[in-house]
Short mmCIF file of C-alpha atoms in Angstrom, two decimals:
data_model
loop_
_atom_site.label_atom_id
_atom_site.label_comp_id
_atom_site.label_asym_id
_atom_site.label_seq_id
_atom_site.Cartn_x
_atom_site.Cartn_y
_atom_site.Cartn_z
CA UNK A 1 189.27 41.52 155.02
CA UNK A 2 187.90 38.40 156.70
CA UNK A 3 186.11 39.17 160.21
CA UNK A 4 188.37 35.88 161.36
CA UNK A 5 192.37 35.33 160.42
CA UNK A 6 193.66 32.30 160.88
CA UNK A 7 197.86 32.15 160.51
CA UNK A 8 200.10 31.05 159.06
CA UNK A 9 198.02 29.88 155.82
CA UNK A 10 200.31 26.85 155.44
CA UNK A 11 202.73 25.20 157.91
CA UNK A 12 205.26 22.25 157.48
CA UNK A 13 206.41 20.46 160.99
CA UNK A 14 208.90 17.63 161.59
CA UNK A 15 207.27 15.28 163.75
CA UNK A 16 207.76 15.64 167.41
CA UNK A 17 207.61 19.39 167.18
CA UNK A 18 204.87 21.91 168.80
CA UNK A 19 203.30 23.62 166.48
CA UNK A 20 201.17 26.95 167.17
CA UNK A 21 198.11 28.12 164.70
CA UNK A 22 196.66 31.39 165.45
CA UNK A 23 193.08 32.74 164.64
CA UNK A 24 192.11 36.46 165.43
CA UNK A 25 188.70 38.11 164.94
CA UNK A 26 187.66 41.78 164.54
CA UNK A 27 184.06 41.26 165.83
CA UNK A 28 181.89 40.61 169.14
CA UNK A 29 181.82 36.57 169.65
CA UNK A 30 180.16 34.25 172.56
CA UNK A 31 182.01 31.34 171.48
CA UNK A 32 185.32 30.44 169.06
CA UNK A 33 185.16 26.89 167.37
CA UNK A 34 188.44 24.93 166.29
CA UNK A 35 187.58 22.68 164.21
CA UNK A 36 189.70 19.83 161.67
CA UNK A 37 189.43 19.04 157.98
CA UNK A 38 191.13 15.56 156.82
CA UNK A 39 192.14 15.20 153.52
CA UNK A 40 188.58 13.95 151.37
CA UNK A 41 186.72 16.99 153.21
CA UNK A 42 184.95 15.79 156.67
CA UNK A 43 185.08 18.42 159.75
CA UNK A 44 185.52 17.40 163.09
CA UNK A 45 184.98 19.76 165.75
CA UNK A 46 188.10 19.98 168.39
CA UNK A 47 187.04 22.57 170.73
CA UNK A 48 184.39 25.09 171.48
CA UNK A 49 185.67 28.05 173.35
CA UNK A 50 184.46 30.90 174.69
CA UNK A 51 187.18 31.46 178.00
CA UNK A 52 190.03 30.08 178.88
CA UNK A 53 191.63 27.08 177.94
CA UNK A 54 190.81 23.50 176.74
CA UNK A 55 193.17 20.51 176.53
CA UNK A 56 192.30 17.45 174.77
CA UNK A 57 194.96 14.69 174.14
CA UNK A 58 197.83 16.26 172.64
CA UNK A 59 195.64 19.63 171.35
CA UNK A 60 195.28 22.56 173.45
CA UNK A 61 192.91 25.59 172.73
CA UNK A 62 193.32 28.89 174.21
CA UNK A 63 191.43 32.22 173.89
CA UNK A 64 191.48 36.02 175.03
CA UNK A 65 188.70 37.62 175.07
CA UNK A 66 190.08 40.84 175.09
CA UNK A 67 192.71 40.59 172.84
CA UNK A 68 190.27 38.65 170.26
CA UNK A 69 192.68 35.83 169.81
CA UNK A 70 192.61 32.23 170.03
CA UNK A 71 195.80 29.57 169.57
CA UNK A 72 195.20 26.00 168.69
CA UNK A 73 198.65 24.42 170.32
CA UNK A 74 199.59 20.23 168.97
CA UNK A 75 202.17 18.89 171.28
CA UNK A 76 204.33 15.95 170.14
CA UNK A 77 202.95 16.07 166.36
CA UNK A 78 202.16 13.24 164.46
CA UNK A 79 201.76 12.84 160.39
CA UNK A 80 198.03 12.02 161.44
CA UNK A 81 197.53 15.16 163.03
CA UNK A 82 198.01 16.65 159.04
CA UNK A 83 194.75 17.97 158.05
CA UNK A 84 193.62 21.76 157.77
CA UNK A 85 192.36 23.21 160.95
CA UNK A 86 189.53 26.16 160.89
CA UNK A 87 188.49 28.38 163.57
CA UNK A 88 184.91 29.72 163.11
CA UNK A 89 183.14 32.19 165.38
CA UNK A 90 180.09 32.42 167.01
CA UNK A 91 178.57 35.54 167.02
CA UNK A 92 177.37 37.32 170.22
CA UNK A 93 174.36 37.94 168.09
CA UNK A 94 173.13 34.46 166.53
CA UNK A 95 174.36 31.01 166.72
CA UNK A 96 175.76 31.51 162.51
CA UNK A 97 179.57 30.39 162.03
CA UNK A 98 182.28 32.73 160.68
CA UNK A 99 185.10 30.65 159.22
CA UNK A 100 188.99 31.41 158.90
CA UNK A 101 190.78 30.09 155.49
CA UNK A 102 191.79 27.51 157.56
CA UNK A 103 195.74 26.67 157.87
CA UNK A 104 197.32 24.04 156.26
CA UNK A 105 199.23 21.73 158.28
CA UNK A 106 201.74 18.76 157.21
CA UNK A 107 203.63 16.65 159.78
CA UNK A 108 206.60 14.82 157.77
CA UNK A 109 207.91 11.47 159.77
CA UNK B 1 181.98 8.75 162.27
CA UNK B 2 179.98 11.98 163.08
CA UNK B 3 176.40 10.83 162.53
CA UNK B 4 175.90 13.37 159.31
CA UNK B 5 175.52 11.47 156.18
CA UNK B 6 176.41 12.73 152.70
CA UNK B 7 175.54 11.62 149.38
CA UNK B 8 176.89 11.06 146.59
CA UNK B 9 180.54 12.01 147.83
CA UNK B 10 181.02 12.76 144.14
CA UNK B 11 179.13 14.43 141.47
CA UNK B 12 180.41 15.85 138.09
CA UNK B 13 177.29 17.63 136.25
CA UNK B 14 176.92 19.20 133.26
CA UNK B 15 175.47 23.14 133.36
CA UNK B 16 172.21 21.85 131.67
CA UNK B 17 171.50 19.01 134.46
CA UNK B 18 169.57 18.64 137.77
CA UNK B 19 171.20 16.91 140.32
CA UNK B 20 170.04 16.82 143.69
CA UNK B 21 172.81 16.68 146.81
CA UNK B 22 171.38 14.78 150.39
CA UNK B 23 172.10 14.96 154.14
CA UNK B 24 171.06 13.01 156.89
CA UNK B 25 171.75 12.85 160.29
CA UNK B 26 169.57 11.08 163.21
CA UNK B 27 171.46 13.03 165.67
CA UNK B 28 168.24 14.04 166.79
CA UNK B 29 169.48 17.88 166.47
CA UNK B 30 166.75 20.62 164.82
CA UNK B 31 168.85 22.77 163.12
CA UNK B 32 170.56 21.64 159.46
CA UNK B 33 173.12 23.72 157.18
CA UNK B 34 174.42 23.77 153.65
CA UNK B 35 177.64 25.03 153.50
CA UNK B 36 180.06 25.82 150.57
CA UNK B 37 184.25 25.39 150.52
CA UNK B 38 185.72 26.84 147.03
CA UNK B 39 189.79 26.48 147.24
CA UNK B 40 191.26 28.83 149.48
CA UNK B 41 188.33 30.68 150.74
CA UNK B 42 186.59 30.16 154.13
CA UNK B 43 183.58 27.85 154.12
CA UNK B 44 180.43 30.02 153.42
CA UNK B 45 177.31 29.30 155.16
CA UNK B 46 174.44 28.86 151.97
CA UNK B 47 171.25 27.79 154.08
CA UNK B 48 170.52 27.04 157.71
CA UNK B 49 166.65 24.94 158.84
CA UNK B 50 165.35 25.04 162.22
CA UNK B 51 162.59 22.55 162.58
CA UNK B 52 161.89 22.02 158.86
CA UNK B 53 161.49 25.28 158.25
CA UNK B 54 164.26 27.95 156.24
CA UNK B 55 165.65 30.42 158.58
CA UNK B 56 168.53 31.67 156.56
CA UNK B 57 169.31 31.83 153.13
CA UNK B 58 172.53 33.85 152.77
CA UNK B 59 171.79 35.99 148.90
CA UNK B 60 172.40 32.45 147.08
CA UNK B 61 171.57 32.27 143.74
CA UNK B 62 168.22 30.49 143.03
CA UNK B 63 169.79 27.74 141.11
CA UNK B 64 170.30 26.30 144.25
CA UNK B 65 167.18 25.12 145.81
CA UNK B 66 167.20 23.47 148.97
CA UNK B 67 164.39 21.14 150.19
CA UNK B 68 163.89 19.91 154.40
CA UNK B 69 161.13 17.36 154.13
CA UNK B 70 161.11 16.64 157.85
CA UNK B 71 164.26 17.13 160.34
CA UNK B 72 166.56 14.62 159.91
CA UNK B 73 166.95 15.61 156.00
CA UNK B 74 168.32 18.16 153.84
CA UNK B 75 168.15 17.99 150.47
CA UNK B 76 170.19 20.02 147.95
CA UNK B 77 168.84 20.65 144.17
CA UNK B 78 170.93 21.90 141.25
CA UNK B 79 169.67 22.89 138.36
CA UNK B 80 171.69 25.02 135.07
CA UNK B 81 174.48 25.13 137.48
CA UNK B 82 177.79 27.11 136.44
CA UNK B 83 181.97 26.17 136.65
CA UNK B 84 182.52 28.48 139.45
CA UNK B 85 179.97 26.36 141.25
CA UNK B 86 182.66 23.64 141.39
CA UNK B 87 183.62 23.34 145.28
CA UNK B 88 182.79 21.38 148.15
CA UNK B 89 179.03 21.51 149.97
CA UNK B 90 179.26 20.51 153.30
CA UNK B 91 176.12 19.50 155.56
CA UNK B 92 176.25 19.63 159.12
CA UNK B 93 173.64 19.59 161.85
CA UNK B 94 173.47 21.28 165.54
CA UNK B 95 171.61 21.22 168.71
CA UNK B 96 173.07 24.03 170.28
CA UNK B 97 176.34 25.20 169.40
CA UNK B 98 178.25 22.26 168.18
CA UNK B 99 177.53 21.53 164.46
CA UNK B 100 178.30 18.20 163.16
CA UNK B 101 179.66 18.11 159.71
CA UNK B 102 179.17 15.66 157.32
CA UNK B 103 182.02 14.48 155.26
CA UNK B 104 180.88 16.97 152.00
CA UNK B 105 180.04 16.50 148.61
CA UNK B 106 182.90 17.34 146.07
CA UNK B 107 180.63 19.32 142.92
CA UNK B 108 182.44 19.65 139.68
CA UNK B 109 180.55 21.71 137.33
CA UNK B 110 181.55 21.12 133.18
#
């Protein structure tokens, strides 16, 4: 089992809709990344989180610390918001990166 | 853009060749990564530099070799590689927290 769950694994949205994409962890972190993979591999990071909430544009990050869950909201959604999005941890103990499979996300017009 | 440069984008290599993989960035940052994304697994951290020198190399096999000449490049060599060592290696720098990916290398091992 992966020390960070991202779900759902795949998701299909009609454009215009909000879509939700969850990531949970199982260990001790200082800071949760969201981060977005276009088709032909580059990564863009979102949002680094470590309380709180973060709104950028149409993308909002959330996290609870206690529950060890973080939500990566798209309002409005675009077919250019389709991409994969990660969330990778940040370990209380180091600055290393633990990455979620990453969900899948496709935006039809 | 994100100031992390990868090349060749591409690279399809034989199991008895050397190839060598390269990052750049002039992000000023001091720490550099090699990362690698098979299909449908998360992306696993291979080697992290801090200031030219290897500070984490995470049980990879010594086929891969990596190579930080000074701190604005990475260098990847591959040598009698193997088909499951098909995937995507990913670059990215930091200075801090935020790491800056570069847009990958997609490896296909024959």
């Amino acid at each position: 089992k992966n020390e960070v769950e991202q779900s759902p694994q795949n998701l299909t949205a009609q454009e215009g809709e909000f879509i939700t994409i969850n990531c949970s962890y199982s260990v001790g972190i200082s800071a949760l990344h969201w981060l977005q993979q276009h088709p032909g591999g580059g990564i863009v990071s979102l949002f680094m989180l470590s309380s709180g909430k973060k709104k950028h544009g149409r993308l909002i990050a959330t996290i609870n610390i206690q529950e060890k869950h973080s939500s990566l909201h798209i309002t409005a959604s675009h077919p250019r918001d389709s991409a994969v999005y990660i969330c990778a941890a940040v370990k209380s103990s180091g600055d290393k990166l633990t990455f979620g499979t990453g969900t899948r996300l496709a935006v039809r017009p | 853009e994100t100031g992390v440069t990868q090349t060749p984008r591409h690279l399809v290599m034989g199991m008895t060749n050397k190839k060598s993989l390269k990052c750049e960035q002039h992000l000023g940052h001091n720490a550099m990564y090699w990362y690698k994304q098979s299909a449908k697994k998360p992306l696993e951290l291979m080697f992290v530099y801090n200031f030219k020198e290897q500070t984490e190399n995470n049980s990879v096999p010594s086929r891969f070799s990596p190579e930080c000449p000074n701190s604005s490049h990475l260098f990847l060599h591959l040598h009698t590689l193997q088909p499951e060592d098909s995937a995507l290696y990913l670059c990215a720098s930091s200075q801090g927290y935020i790491q800056y990916f570069g847009a990958g290398t997609r490896l296909s091992v024959l």
